[in-house]
XYZ file of C-alpha atoms in Angstrom:
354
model
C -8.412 23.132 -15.316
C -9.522 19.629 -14.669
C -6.419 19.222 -12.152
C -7.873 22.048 -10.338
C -11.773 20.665 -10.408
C -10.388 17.685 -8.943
C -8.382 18.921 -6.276
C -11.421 20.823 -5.170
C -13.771 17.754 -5.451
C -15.266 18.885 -8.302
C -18.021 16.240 -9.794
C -17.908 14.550 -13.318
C -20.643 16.975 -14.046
C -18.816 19.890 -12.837
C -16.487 18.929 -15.590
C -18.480 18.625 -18.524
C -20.329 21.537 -17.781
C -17.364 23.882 -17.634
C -15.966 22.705 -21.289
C -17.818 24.398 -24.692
C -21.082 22.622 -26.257
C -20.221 19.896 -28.400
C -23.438 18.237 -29.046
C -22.831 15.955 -26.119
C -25.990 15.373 -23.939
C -25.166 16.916 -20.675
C -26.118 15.416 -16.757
C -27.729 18.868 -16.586
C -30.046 17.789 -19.551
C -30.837 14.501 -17.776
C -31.803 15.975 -14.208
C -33.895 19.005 -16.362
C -35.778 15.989 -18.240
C -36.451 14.173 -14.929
C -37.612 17.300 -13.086
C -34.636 17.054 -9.927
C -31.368 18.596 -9.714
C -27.782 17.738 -10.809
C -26.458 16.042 -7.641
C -29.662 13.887 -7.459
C -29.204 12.580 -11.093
C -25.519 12.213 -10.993
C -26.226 10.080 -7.265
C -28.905 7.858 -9.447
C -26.478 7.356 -12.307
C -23.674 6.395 -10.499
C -25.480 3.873 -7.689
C -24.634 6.327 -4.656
C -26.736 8.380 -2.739
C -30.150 7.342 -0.928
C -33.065 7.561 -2.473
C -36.036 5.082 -3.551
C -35.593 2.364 -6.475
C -38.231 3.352 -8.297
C -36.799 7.501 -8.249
C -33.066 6.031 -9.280
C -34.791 3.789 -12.161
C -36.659 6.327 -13.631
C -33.796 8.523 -14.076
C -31.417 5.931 -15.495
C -34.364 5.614 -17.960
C -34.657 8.947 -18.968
C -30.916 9.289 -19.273
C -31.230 6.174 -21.513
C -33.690 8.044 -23.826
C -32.075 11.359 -24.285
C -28.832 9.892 -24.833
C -27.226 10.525 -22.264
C -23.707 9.086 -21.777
C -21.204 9.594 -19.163
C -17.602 11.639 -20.378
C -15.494 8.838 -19.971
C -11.768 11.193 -19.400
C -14.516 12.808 -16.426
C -15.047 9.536 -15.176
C -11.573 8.408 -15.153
C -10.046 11.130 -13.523
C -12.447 11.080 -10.709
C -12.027 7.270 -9.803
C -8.534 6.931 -11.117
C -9.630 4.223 -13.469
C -8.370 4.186 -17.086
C -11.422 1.950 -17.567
C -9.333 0.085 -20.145
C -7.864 -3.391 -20.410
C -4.924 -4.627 -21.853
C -4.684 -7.622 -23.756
C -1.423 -9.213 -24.487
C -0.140 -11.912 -26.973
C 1.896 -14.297 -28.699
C -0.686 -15.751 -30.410
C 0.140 -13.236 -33.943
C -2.152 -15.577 -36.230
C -4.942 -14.989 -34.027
C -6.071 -18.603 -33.993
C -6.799 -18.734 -30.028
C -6.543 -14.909 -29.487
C -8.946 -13.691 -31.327
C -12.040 -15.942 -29.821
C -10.626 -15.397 -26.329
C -10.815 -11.283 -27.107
C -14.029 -11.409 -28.182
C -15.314 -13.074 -25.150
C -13.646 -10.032 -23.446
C -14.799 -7.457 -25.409
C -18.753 -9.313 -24.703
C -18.192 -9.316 -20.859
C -16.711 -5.738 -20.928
C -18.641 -3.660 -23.054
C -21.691 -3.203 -20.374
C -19.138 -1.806 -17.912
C -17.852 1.121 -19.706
C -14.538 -0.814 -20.345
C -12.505 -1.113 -23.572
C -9.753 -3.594 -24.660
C -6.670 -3.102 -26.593
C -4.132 -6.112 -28.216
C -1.080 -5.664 -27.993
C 1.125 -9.011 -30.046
C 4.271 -9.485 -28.631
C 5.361 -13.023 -30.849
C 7.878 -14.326 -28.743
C 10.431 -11.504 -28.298
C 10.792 -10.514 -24.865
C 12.118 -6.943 -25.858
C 9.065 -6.306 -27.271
C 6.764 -7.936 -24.428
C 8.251 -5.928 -22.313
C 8.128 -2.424 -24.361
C 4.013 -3.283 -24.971
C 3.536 -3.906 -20.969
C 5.521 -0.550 -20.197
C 3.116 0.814 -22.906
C 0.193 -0.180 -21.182
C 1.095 0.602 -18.126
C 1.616 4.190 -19.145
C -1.882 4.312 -20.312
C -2.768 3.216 -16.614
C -4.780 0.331 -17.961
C -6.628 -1.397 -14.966
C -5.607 -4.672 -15.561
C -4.085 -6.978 -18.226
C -4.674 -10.654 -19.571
C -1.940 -12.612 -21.251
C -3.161 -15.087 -23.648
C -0.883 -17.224 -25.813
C -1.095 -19.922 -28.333
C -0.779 -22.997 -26.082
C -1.594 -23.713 -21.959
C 1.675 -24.435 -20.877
C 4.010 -22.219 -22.131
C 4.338 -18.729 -20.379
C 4.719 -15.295 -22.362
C 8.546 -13.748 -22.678
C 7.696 -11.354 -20.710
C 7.631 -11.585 -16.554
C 4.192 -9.997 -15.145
C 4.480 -11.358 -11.687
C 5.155 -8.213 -10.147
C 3.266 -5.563 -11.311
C 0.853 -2.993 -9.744
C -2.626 -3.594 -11.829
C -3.947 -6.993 -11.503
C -2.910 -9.475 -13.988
C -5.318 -12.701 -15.495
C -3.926 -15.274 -17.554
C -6.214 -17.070 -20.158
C -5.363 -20.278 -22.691
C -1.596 -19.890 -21.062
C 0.732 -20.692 -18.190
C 0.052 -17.935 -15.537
C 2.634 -16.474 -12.633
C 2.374 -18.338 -9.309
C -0.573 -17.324 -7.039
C -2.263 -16.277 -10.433
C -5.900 -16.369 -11.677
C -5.589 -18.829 -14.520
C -8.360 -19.764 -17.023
C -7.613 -23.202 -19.311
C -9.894 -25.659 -21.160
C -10.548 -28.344 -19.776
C -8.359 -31.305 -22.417
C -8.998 -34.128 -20.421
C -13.258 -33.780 -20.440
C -12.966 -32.506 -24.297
C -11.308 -35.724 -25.264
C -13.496 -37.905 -22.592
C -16.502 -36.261 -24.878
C -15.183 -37.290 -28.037
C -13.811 -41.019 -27.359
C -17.462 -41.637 -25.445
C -19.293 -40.295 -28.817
C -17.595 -42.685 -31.193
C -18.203 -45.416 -28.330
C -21.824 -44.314 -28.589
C -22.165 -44.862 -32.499
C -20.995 -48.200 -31.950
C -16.793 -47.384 -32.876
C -14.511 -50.147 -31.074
C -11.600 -50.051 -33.144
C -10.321 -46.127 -32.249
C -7.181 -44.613 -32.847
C -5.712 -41.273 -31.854
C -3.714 -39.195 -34.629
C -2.887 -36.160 -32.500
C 0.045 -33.533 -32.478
C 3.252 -33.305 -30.440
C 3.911 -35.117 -27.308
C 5.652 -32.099 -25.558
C 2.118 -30.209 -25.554
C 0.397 -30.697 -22.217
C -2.888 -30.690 -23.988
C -1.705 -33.766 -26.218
C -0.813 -35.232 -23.021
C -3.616 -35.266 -21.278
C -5.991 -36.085 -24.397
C -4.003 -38.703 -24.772
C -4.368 -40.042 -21.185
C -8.490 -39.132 -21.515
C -8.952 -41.267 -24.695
C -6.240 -44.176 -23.091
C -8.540 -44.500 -19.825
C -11.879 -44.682 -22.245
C -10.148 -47.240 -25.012
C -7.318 -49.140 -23.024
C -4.101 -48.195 -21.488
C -2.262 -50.609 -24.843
C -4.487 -48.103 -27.026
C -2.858 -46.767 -29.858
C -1.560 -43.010 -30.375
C 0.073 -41.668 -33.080
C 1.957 -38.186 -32.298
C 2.843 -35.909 -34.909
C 2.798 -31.727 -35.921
C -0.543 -29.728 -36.218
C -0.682 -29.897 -39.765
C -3.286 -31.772 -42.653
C 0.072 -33.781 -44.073
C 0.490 -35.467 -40.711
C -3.243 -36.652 -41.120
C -2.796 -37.855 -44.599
C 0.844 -39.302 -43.496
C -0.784 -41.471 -40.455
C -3.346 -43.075 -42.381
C -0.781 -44.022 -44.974
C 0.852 -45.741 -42.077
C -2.274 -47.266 -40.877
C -3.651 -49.112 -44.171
C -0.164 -50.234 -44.997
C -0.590 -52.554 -42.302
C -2.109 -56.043 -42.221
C -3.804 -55.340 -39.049
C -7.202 -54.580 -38.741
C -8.543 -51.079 -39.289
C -9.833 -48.445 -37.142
C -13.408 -47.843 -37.741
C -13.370 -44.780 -35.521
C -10.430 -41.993 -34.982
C -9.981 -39.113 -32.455
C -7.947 -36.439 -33.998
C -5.788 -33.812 -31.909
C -6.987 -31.059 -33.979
C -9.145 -30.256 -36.766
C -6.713 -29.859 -39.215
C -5.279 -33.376 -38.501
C -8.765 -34.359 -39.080
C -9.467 -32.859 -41.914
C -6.109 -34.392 -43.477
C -7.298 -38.080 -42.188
C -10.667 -37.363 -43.819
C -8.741 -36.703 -47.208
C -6.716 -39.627 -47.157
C -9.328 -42.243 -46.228
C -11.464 -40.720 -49.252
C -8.235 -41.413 -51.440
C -8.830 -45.393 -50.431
C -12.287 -45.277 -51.271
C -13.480 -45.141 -47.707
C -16.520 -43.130 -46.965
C -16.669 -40.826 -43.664
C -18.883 -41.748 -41.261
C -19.878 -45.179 -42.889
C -16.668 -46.852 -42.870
C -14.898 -44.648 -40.627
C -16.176 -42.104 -38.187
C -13.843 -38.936 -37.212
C -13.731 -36.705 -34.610
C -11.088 -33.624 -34.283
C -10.510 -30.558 -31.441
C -10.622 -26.934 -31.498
C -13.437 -26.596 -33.742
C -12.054 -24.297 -36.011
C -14.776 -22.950 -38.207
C -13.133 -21.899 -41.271
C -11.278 -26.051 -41.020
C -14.339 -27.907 -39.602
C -17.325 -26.519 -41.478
C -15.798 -27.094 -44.831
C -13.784 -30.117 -44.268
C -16.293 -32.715 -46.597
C -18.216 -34.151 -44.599
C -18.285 -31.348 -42.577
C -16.526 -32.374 -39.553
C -17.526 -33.562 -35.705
C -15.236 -31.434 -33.444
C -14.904 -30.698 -29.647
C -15.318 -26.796 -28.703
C -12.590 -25.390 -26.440
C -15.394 -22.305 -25.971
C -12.781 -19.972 -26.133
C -15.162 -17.217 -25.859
C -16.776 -18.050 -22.511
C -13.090 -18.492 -21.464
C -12.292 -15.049 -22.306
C -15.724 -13.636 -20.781
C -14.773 -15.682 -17.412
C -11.308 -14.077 -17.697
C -12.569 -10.252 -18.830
C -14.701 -10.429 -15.574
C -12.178 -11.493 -13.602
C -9.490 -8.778 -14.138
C -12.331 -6.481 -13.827
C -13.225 -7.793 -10.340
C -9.493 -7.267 -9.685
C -9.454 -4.073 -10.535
C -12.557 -2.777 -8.243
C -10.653 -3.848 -5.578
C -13.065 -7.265 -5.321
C -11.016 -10.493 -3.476
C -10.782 -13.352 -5.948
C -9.232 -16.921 -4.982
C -6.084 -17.295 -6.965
C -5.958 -21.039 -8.928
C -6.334 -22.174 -11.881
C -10.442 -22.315 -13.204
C -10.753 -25.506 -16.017
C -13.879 -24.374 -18.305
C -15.606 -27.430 -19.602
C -15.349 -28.118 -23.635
C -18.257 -28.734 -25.754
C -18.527 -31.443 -28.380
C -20.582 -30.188 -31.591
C -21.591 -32.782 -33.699
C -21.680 -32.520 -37.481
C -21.753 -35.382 -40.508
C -18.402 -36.802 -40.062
C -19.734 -38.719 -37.538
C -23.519 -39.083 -38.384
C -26.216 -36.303 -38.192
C -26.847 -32.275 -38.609
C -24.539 -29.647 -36.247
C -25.236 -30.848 -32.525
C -23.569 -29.121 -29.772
C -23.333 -31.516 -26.636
């Protein structure tokens, strides 16, 4: 039945209205309730038609009131949209994923469009079965996400027919890529312990094959000194606790300030200098990256971390495939979103963001 109400240019209204009452408020409800007919209310609700601003408000209103809301398998069908998104991962512990999704989900939800995850790990079989999946569903448009910028998902989606937007991962030539922006992140944090009057910094970060370690590195080497020390390592608290071993079992002087790769480094260097008797930020003032809630806020002190903003990435990234997918021209490139350092007591003074 709704194959045949298409093919004879049936409206979304036409549809709803043939199917049994369910409860649903109807566009026949809304246009009774404004006092004008069908076609005019389904022209207001839907931004076609001519007619004044002030007639196309007030029904949008009174829709609003009564409840009305659009059948979304109507909708679909009559603009070939799915209005759904698919989100794809190999991020399975959720660390970068899950702030990126939500940023999505925020920039989405006012458009009638849902998201769904699909984690892939790093198994190409499976990346591929989950983008077949989601292509089935006719999703408009997909964003691949992953758990570091410059590493690419198993899975090739260079060549497919709904627009594709890459977020916190390597994209496809010609893509739309959104990243974080390392190098201004680390600028932030090396110029803060500057600011509180740190001259003697070191940088305990994670491994060197990471871009992002990279080019923190290179941020906090341009603010310090190119000679300036940096200690690479893995992502864990141990490698914190490990480096400042190395550190005081040296007769050279100290660091009284130290830029950490990540907040679990950080919150590992925090532990050990307390196990020496220094005190954070008196003696030594620390700074991590990622700011990891459930790490930073309960690191003691609590700690003084730069912000990725994840979330705004995803938002940029959830409007993006949905500009794709109207058919709207967007400049293929990569977009670096600026970090955000937020200040807490491992480095002096209540939560800041900067």
């Amino acid at each position: 039945m709704v194959k045949a109400f298409l093919m004879s240019g049936a409206t979304e209204e036409q549809l709803i209205l043939t199917g049994k009452k369910t409860g649903r408020t109807t566009i026949h409800e809304v246009a009774r309730a404004a006092g004008i007919s069908i076609s005019t209310a389904s022209k207001a609700l839907n931004d076609t038609g001519r007619m004044t601003d002030d007639t196309r408000e007030r029904v949008k209103r009174i829709a609003a009131e009564i409840g009305y809301r659009p059948n979304a398998l109507a909708r679909g069908l009559l603009s070939k949209r799915s209005f759904t998104i698919g989100l794809l991962t190999n991020d399975t512990y959720g660390r970068f994923t899950l702030p990126v999704m939500a940023g999505i989900s925020e920039a989405l939800v006012d458009h009638g469009v849902s998201v769904f995850l699909c984690a892939i790990e790093d198994d190409p079989a499976l990346g591929q079965i989950h983008v077949e999946a989601m292509l089935d569903k006719q999703v408009d448009g997909i964003i691949a996400t992953g758990k570091r910028l410059d590493r690419r998902l198993p899975v090739d989606l260079s060549n497919l027919h709904v627009p594709v937007v890459y977020a916190f991962t390597e994209g496809a030539p010609n893509s739309v890529t959104f990243r974080s922006d390392d190098e201004q992140g680390a600028r932030l944090a090396v110029e803060w312990l500057r600011k509180l009057g740190r001259r003697r910094i070191v940088h305990i970060t994670g491994p060197e094959d990471f871009f992002s370690v990279r080019e923190r590195a290179a941020s906090y080497r341009a603010i310090v000194g190119r000679d300036a020390e940096v200690m690479s390592g893995v992502w864990s608290e141990s490698w914190g606790h490990d480096a400042i071993a190395a550190i005081w079992s040296r007769v050279a002087e100290k660091p009284d300030g130290i830029f950490c790769g990540n907040d679990q480094i950080a919150r590992g260097v925090i532990d050990a200098l307390r196990e020496r008797g220094l005190k954070v930020p008196q003696d030594v003032s620390v700074v991590g990256f990622d700011n990891w809630e459930i790490v930073a806020a309960q690191t003691r002190p609590p700690l003084t971390t730069v912000d990725m903003e994840l979330k705004e990435l995803g938002r940029q990234a959830g409007l993006t495939v949905l500009a794709l997918a109207e058919g709207r021209t967007v400049e293929p490139g990569i977009r670096k979103l600026p970090c955000r350092l937020i200040v807490r007591q491992s480095c002096g003074g209540d939560t800041l963001g900067i």
